Short mmCIF file of C-alpha atoms in Angstrom, two decimals:
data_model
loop_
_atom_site.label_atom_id
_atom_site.label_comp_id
_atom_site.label_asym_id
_atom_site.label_seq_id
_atom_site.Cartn_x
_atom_site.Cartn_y
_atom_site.Cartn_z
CA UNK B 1 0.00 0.00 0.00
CA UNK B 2 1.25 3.57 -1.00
CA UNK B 3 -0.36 6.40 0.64
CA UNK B 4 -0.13 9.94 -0.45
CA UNK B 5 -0.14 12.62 2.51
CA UNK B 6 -1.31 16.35 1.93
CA UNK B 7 -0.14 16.87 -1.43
CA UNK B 8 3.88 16.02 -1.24
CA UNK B 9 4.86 13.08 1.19
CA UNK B 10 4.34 9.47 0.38
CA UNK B 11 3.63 6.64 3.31
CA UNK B 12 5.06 2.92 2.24
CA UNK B 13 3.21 0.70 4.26
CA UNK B 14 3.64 -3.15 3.44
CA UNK B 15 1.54 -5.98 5.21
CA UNK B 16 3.42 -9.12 6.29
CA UNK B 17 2.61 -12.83 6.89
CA UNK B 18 0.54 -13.74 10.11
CA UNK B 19 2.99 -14.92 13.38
CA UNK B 20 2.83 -15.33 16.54
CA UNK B 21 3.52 -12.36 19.45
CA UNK B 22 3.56 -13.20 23.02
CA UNK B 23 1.12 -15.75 21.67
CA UNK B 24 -1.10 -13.77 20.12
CA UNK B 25 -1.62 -14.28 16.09
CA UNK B 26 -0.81 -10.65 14.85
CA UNK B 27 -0.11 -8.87 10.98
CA UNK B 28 2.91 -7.24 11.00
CA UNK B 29 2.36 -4.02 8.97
CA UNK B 30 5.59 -2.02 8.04
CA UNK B 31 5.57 1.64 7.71
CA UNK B 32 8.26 3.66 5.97
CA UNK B 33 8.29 7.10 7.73
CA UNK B 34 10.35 10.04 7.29
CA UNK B 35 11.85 8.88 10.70
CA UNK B 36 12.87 5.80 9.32
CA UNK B 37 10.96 2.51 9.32
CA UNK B 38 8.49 1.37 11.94
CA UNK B 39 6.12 -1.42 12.49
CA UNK B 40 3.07 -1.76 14.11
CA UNK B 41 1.45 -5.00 14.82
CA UNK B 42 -2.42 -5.69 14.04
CA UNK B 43 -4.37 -8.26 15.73
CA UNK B 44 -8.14 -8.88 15.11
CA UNK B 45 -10.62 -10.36 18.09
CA UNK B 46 -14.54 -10.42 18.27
CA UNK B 47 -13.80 -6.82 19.81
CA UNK B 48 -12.44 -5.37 16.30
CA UNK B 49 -9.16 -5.11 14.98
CA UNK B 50 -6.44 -3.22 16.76
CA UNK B 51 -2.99 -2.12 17.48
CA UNK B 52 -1.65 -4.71 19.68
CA UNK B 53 1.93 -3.83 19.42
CA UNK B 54 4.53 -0.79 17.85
CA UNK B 55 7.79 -1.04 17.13
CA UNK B 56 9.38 3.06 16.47
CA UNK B 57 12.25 3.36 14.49
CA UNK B 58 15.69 1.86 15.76
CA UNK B 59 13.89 -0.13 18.34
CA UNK B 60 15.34 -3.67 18.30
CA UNK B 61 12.05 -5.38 19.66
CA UNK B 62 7.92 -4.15 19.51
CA UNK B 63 6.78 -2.71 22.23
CA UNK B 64 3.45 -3.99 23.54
CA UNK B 65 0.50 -1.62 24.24
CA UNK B 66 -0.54 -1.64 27.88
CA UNK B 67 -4.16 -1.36 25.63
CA UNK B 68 -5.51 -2.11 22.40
CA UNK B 69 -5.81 0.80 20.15
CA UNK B 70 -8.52 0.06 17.92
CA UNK B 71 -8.45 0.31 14.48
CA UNK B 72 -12.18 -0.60 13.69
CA UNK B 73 -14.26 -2.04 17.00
CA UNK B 74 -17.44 -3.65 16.68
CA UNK B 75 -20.18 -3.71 15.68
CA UNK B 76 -19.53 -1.74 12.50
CA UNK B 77 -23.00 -0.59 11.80
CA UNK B 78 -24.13 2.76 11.54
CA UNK B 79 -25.24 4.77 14.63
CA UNK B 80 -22.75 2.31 16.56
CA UNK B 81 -19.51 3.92 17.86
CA UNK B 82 -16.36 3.59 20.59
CA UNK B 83 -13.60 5.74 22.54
CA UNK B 84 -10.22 6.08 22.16
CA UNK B 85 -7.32 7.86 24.10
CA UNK B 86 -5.05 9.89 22.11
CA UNK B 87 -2.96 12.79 22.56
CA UNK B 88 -1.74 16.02 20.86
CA UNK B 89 1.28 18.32 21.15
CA UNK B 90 0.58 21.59 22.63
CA UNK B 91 3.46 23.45 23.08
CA UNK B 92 6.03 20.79 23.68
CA UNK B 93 3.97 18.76 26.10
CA UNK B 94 1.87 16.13 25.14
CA UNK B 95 -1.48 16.20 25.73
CA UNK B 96 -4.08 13.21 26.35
CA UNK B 97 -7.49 13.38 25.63
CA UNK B 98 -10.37 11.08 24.28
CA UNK B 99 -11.60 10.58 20.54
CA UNK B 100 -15.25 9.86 20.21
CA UNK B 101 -15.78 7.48 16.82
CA UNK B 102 -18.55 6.84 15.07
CA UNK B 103 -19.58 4.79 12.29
CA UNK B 104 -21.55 6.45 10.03
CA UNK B 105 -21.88 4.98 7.03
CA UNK B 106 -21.46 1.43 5.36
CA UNK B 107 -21.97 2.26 1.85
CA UNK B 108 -19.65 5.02 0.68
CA UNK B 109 -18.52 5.55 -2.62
CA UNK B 110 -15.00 6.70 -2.66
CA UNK B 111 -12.64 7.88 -5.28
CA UNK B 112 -8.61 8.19 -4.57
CA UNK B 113 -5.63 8.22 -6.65
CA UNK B 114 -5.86 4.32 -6.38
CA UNK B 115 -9.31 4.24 -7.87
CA UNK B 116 -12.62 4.35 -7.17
CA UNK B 117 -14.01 2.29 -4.03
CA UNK B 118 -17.77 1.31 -3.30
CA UNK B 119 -19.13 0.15 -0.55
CA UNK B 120 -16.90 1.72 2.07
CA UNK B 121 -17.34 2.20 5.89
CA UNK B 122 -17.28 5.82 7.02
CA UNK B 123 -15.99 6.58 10.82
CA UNK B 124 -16.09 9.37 11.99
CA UNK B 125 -14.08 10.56 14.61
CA UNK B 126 -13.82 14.00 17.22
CA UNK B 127 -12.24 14.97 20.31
CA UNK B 128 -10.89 18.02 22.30
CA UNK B 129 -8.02 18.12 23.71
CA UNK B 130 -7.35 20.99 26.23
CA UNK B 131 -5.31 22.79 29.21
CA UNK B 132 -5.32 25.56 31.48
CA UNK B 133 -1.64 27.52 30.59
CA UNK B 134 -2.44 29.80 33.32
CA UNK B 135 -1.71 33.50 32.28
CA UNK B 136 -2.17 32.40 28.42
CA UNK B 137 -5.88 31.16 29.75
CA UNK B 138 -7.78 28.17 28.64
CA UNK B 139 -6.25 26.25 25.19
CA UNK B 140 -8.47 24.11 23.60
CA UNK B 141 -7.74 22.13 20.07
CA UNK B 142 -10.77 20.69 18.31
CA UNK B 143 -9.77 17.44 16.36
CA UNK B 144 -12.18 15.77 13.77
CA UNK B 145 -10.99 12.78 11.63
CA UNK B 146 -13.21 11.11 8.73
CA UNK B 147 -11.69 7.56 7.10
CA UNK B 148 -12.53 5.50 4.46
CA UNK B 149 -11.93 1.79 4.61
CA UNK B 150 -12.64 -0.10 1.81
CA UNK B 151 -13.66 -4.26 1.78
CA UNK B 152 -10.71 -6.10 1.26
CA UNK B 153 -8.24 -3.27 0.80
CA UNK B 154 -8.44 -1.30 4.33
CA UNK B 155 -8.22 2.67 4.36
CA UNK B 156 -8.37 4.17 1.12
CA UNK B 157 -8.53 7.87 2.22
CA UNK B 158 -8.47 9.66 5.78
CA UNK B 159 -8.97 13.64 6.24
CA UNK B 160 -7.86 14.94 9.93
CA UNK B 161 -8.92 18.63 10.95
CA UNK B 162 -6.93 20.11 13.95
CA UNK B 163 -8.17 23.59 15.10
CA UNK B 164 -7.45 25.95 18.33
CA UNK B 165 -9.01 28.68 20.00
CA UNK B 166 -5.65 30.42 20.53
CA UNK B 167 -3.47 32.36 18.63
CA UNK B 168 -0.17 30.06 19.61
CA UNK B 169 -2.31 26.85 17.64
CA UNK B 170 -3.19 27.72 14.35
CA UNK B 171 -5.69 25.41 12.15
CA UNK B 172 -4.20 21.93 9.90
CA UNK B 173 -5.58 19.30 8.15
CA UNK B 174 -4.08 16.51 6.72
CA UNK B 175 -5.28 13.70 4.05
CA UNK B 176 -4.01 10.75 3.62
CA UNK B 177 -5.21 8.77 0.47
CA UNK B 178 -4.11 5.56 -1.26
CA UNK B 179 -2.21 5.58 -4.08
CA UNK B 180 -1.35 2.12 -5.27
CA UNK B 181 -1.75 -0.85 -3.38
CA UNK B 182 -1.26 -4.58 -4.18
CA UNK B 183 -4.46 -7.18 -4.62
#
């Protein structure tokens, strides 16, 4: 799978063979960053599939996740939705906070670089991540994230909308799309 980001940077992500972690059957998915290569491991369970383990560039061994961070949780069907914790950077501190998802639609049409995909589950996803900086007052960032996964490929396109109610954080966005992938 290729991804295109914004309009300039390009994601390599390749999916592996099924083995065994800690005894747990998980994909290994590698993921060519700008940092250098990473891998994160995906395991499915009746819960959904997930993030079960990440390995950051350099690292000689994956890292497990004290929790799964789901990908897709079930039961995809529309109205039907989960939590997730995430967190932001705000000034050189990380900040936690909760995403909300949703899944909103099981029968998108969507057209990437990669082609044109039908039948596509739409999830919707917000949070808001914010902290009291004292004299600077209240910051808050407002973080919405619509993706695309398509039956049998996975995501095919993902748009993420950051924006704050401060002049120190401005307003991004960033979508990812497929370019190529492999059947």
């Amino acid at each position: 799978l290729v991804y295109q980001i914004d309009k300039s940077d390009k994601q390599n992500v390749e999916n592996f063979k099924a083995r065994e972690l800690n005894k747990v059957s998980v994909v290994p998915q590698k993921i060519e960053i700008a940092k250098g290569t990473a891998f994160r491991f995906i395991a499915v369970s009746k819960e959904g599939i997930y993030n079960y383990a990440y390995q950051a560039p350099g690292a000689t061994e994956p890292e497990i996740l004290a929790q799964p961070e789901y990908i897709l949780k079930n039961p995809l069907k529309p109205g039907k939705g989960w939590e997730a914790e995430a967190s932001i950077m705000l000034l050189l501190e990380r900040l936690p906070y909760t995403m909300s998802y949703l899944v909103e639609s099981k029968k998108e049409t969507v057209t990437v670089p990669a082609g044109t995909f039908e039948n596509c589950l739409l999830i919707k996803g917000s949070g808001l991540a914010q902290k009291d900086k004292g004299a600077l007052g209240v910051i808050k960032i407002s973080v919405s994230e619509d993706s695309w996964y398509a039956p049998g490929v996975g995501l095919v396109k993902s748009v993420r909308k950051e924006s704050g109610n401060h002049v120190l954080v401005g307003s991004s966005e960033k979508i990812i799309q497929l370019l190529s992938y492999k059947k």
